[in-house]
mmCIF file of C-alpha atoms in Angstrom:
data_model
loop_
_atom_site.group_PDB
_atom_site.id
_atom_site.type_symbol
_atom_site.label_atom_id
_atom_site.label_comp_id
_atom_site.label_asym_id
_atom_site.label_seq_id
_atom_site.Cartn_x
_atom_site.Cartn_y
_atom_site.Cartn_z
ATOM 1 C CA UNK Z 1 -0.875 23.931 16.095
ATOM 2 C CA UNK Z 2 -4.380 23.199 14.782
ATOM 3 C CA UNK Z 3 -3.249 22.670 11.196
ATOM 4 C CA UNK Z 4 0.182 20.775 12.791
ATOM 5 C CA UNK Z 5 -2.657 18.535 14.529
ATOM 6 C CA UNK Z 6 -4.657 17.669 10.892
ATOM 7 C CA UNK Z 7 -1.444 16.799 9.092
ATOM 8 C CA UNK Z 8 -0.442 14.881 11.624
ATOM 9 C CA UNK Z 9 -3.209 13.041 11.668
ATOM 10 C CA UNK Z 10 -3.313 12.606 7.977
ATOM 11 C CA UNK Z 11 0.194 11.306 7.704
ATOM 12 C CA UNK Z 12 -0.698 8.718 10.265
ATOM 13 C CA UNK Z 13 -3.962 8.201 8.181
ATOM 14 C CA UNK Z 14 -2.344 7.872 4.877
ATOM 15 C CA UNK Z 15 0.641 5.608 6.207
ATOM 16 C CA UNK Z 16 -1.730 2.819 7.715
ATOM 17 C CA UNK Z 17 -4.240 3.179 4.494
ATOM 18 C CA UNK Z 18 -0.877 2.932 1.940
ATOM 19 C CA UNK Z 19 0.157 -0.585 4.052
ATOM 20 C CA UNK Z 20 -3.123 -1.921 4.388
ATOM 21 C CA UNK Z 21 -4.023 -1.877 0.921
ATOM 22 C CA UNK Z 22 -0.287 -2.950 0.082
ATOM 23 C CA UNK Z 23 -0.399 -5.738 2.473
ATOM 24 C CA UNK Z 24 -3.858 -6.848 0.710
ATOM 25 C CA UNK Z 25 -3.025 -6.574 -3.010
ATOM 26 C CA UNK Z 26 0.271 -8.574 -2.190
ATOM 27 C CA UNK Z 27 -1.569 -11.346 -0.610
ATOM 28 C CA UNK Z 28 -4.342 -11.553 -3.014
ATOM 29 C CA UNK Z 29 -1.268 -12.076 -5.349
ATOM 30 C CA UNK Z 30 0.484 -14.860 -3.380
ATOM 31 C CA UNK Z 31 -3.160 -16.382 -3.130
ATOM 32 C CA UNK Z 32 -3.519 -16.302 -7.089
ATOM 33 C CA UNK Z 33 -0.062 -17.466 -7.565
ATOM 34 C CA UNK Z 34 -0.757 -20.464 -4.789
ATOM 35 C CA UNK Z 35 -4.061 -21.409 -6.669
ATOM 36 C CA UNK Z 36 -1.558 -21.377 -9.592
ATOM 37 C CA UNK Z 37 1.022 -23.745 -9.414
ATOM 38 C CA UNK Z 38 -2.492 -25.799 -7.918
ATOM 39 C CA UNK Z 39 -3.819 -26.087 -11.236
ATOM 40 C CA UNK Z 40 -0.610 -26.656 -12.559
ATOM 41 C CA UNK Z 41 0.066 -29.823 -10.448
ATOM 42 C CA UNK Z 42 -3.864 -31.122 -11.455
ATOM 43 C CA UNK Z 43 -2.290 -30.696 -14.983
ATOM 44 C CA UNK Z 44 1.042 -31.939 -14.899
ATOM 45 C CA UNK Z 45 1.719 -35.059 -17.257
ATOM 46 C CA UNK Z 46 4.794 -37.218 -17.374
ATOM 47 C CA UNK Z 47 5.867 -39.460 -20.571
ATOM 48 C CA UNK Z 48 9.201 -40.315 -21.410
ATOM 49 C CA UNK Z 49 10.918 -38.808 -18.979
ATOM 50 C CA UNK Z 50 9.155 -35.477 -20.734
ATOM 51 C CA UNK Z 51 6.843 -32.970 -18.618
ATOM 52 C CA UNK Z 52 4.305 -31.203 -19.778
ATOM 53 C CA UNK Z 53 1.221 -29.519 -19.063
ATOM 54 C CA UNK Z 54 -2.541 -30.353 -20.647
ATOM 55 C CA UNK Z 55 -3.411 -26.087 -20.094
ATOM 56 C CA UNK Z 56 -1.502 -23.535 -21.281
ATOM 57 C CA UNK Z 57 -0.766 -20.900 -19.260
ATOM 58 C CA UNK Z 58 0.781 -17.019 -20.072
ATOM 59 C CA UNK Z 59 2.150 -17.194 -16.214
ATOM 60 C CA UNK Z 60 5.979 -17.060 -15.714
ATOM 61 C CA UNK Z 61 6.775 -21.264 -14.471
ATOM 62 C CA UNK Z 62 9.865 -22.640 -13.657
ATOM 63 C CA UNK Z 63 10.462 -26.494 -13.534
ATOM 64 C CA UNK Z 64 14.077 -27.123 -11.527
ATOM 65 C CA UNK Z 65 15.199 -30.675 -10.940
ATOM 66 C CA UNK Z 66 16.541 -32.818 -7.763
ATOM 67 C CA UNK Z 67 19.862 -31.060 -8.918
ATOM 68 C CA UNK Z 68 18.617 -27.398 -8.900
ATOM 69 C CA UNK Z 69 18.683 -27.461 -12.590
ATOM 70 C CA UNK Z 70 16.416 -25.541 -14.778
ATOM 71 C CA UNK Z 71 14.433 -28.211 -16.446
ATOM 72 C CA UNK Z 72 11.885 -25.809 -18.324
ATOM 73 C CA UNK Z 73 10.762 -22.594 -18.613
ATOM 74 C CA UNK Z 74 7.243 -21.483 -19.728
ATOM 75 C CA UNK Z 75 5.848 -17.616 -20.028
ATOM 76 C CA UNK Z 76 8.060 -14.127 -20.270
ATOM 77 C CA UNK Z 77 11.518 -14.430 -21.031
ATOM 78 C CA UNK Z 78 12.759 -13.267 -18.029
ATOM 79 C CA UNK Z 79 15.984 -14.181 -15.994
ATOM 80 C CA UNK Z 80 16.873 -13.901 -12.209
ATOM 81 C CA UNK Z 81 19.797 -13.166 -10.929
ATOM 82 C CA UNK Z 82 19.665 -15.233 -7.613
ATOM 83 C CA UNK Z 83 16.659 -17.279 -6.842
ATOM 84 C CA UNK Z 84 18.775 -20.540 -5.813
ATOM 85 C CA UNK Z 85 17.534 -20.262 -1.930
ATOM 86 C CA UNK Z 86 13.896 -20.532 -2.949
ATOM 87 C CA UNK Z 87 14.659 -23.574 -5.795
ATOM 88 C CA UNK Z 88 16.826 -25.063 -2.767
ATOM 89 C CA UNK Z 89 13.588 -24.411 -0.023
ATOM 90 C CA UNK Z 90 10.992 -26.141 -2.581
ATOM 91 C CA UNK Z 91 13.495 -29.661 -3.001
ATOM 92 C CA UNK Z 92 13.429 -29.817 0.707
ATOM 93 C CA UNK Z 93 9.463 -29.685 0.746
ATOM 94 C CA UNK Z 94 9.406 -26.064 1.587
ATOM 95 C CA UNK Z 95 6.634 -23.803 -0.134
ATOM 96 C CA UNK Z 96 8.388 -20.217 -0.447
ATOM 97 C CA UNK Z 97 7.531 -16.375 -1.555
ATOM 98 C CA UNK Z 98 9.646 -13.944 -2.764
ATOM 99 C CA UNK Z 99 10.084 -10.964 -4.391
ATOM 100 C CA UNK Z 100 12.730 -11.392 -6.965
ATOM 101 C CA UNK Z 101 14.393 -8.554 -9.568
ATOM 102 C CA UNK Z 102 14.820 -9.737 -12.859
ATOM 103 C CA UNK Z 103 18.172 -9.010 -14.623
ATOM 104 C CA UNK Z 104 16.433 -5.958 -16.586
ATOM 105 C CA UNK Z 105 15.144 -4.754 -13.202
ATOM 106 C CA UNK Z 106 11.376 -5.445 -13.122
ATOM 107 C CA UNK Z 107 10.144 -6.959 -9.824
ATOM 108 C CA UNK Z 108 8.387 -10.426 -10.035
ATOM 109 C CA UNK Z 109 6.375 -12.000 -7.268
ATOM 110 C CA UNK Z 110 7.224 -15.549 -7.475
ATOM 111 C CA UNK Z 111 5.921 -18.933 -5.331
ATOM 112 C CA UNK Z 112 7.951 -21.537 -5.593
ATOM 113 C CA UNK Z 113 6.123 -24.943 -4.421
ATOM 114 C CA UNK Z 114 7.530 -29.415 -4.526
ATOM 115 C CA UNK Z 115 5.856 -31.359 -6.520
ATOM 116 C CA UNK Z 116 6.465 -35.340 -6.357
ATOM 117 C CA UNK Z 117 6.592 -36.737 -9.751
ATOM 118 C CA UNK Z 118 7.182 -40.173 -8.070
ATOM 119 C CA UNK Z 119 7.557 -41.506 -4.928
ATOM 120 C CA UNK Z 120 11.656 -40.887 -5.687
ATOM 121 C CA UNK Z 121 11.802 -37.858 -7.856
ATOM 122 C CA UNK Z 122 10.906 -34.232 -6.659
ATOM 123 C CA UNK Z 123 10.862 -30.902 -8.391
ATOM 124 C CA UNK Z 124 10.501 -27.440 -7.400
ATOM 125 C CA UNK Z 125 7.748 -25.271 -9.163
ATOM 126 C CA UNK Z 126 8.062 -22.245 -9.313
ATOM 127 C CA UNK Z 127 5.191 -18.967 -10.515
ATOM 128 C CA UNK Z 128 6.010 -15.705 -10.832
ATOM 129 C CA UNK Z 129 3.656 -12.899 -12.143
ATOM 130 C CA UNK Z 130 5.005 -9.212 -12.489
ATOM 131 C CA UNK Z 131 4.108 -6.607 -9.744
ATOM 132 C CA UNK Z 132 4.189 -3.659 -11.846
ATOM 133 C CA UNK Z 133 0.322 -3.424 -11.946
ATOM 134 C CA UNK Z 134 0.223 -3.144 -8.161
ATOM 135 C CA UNK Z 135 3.272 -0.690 -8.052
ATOM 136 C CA UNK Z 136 1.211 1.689 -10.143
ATOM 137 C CA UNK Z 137 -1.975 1.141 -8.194
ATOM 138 C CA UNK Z 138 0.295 2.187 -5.074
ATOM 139 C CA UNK Z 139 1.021 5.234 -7.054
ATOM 140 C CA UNK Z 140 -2.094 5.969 -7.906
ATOM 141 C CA UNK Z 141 -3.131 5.852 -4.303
ATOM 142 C CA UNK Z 142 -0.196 7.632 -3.275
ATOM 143 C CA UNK Z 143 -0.965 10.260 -5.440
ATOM 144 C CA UNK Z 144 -4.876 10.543 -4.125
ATOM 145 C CA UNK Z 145 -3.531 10.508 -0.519
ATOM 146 C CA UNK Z 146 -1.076 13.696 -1.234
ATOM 147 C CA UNK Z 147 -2.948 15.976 -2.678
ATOM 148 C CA UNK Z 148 -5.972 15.207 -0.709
ATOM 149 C CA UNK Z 149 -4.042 15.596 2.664
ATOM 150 C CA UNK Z 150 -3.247 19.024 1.089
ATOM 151 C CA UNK Z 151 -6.767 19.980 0.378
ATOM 152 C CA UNK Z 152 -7.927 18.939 3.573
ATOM 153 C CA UNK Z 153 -5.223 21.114 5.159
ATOM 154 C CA UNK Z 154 -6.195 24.336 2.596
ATOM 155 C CA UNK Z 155 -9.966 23.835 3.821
ATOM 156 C CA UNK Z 156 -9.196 23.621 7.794
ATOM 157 C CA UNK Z 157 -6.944 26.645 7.276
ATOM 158 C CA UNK Z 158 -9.351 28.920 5.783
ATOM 159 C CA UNK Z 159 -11.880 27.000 7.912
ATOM 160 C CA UNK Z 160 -10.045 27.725 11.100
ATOM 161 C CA UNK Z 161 -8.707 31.694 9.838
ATOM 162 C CA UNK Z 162 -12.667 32.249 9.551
ATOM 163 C CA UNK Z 163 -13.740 30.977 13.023
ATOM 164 C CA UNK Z 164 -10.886 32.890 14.602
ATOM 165 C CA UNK Z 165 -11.585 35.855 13.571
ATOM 166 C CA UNK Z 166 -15.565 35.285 13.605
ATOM 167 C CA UNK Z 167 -14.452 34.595 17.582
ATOM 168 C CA UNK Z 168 -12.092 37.500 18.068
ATOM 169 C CA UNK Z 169 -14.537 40.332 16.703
ATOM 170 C CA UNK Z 170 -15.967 40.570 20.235
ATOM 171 C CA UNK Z 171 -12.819 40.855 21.427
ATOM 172 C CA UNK Z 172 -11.611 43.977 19.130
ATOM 173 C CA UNK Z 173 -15.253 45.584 19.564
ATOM 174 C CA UNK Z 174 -14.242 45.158 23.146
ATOM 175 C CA UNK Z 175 -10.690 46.970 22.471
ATOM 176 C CA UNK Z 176 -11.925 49.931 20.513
ATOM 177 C CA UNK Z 177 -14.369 50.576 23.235
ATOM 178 C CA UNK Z 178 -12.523 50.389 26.349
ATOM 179 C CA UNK Z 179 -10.251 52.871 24.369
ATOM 180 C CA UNK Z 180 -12.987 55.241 24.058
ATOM 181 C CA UNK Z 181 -13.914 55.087 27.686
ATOM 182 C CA UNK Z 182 -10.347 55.332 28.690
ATOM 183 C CA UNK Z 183 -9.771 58.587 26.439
ATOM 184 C CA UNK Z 184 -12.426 60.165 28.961
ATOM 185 C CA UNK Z 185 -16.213 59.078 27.431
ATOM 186 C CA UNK Z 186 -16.943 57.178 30.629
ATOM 187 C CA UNK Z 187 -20.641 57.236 29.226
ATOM 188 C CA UNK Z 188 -19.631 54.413 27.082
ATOM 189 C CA UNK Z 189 -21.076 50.467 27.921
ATOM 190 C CA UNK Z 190 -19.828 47.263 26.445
ATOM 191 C CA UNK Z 191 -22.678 46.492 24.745
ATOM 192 C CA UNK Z 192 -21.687 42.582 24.819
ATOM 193 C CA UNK Z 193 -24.402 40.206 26.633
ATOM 194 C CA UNK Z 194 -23.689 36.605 26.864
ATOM 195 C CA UNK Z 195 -23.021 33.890 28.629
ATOM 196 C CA UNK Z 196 -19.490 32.686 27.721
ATOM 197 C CA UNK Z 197 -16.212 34.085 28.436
ATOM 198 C CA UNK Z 198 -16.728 36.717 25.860
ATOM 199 C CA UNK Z 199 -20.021 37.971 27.758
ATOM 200 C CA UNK Z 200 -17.663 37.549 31.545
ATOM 201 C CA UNK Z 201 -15.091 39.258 29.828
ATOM 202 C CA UNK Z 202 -17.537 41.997 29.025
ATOM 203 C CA UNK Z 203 -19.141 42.353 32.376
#
């Protein structure tokens, strides 16, 4: 029950240390790709009906039009299988997250923002950076969690084995002399003095 207690407590520990720092490293991503598509609007230029940007950038970016048509593409050459709700959310004025599976099954964090090119013409933005670094960095930390839960469970066992039987020695001297007086040595004394149960238990 003592070693149920510990892993218990571990599993709890581990579960609400795994979301935590999943929770975090996900926002700090949403808050990189907001800053983003930011410095991507401050660098926006439009001439001839032709956008481009004065920075370059090795981010994934999406340009769709009032028409949810892919206007250009900048970064990895990835494709999505269905990120039309997002495009859709951005025309309407809508800044969106999601998590979005490319066709060759990488996950992609993507932030899809409006941007007013006029006071007439809107487009959706869209960033998307890869999540695979913090997929391994939850691995990692899974990894660190597990086998240190089962250290800390091979340390309190042998911990707790030794204190037992450190406690129960009293209790065996005890035995092996109440035998003795029983088999007809009633000269025999418990030779126990203390003040806890062990020394009652004695007396």
């Amino acid at each position: 029950w003592y070693l149920i207690g510990i892993l218990l407590l571990l599993v709890a520990f581990g579960t609400v240390a795994y979301f935590m720092l999943s929770k975090n490293l996900y926002r700090n991503l949403d808050e990189a790709l907001r800053a983003r598509v930011a410095e991507l609007e401050n660098s926006i230029t439009v001439k001839d009906n032709q956008i481009s940007f004065e920075e370059k950038f090795n981010d994934l970016v999406l340009l769709y039009d009032a028409d949810s048509a892919l206007l250009q593409k900048l970064g990895p050459n990835v494709r999505f299988a269905n990120i039309e709700e997002i495009v859709g959310q951005a025309l309407f004025g809508e800044s969106t997250f999601l998590t979005a599976t490319t066709t060759e099954g990488q996950e992609v964090r993507l932030y899809a923002a409006p941007f007013n090119l006029d006071s007439r013409t809107r487009i959706a933005i869209i960033v998307g950076r890869r999540t695979r670094e913090i997929q391994d960095m939850l691995s990692i930390f899974r990894v660190v969690i597990i086998y240190s839960a089962l250290g800390v469970l091979l340390l309190a066992g042998a911990g707790g084995l030794f204190l037992a039987n450190r406690t129960l020695q009293p209790v065996d001297h005890m035995t092996d002399i109440a035998r003795e007086i029983g088999e007809g040595d009633l000269s025999r004394r418990i030779d126990i003095q203390s003040e806890d149960e062990m020394g009652r238990l004695a007396a």
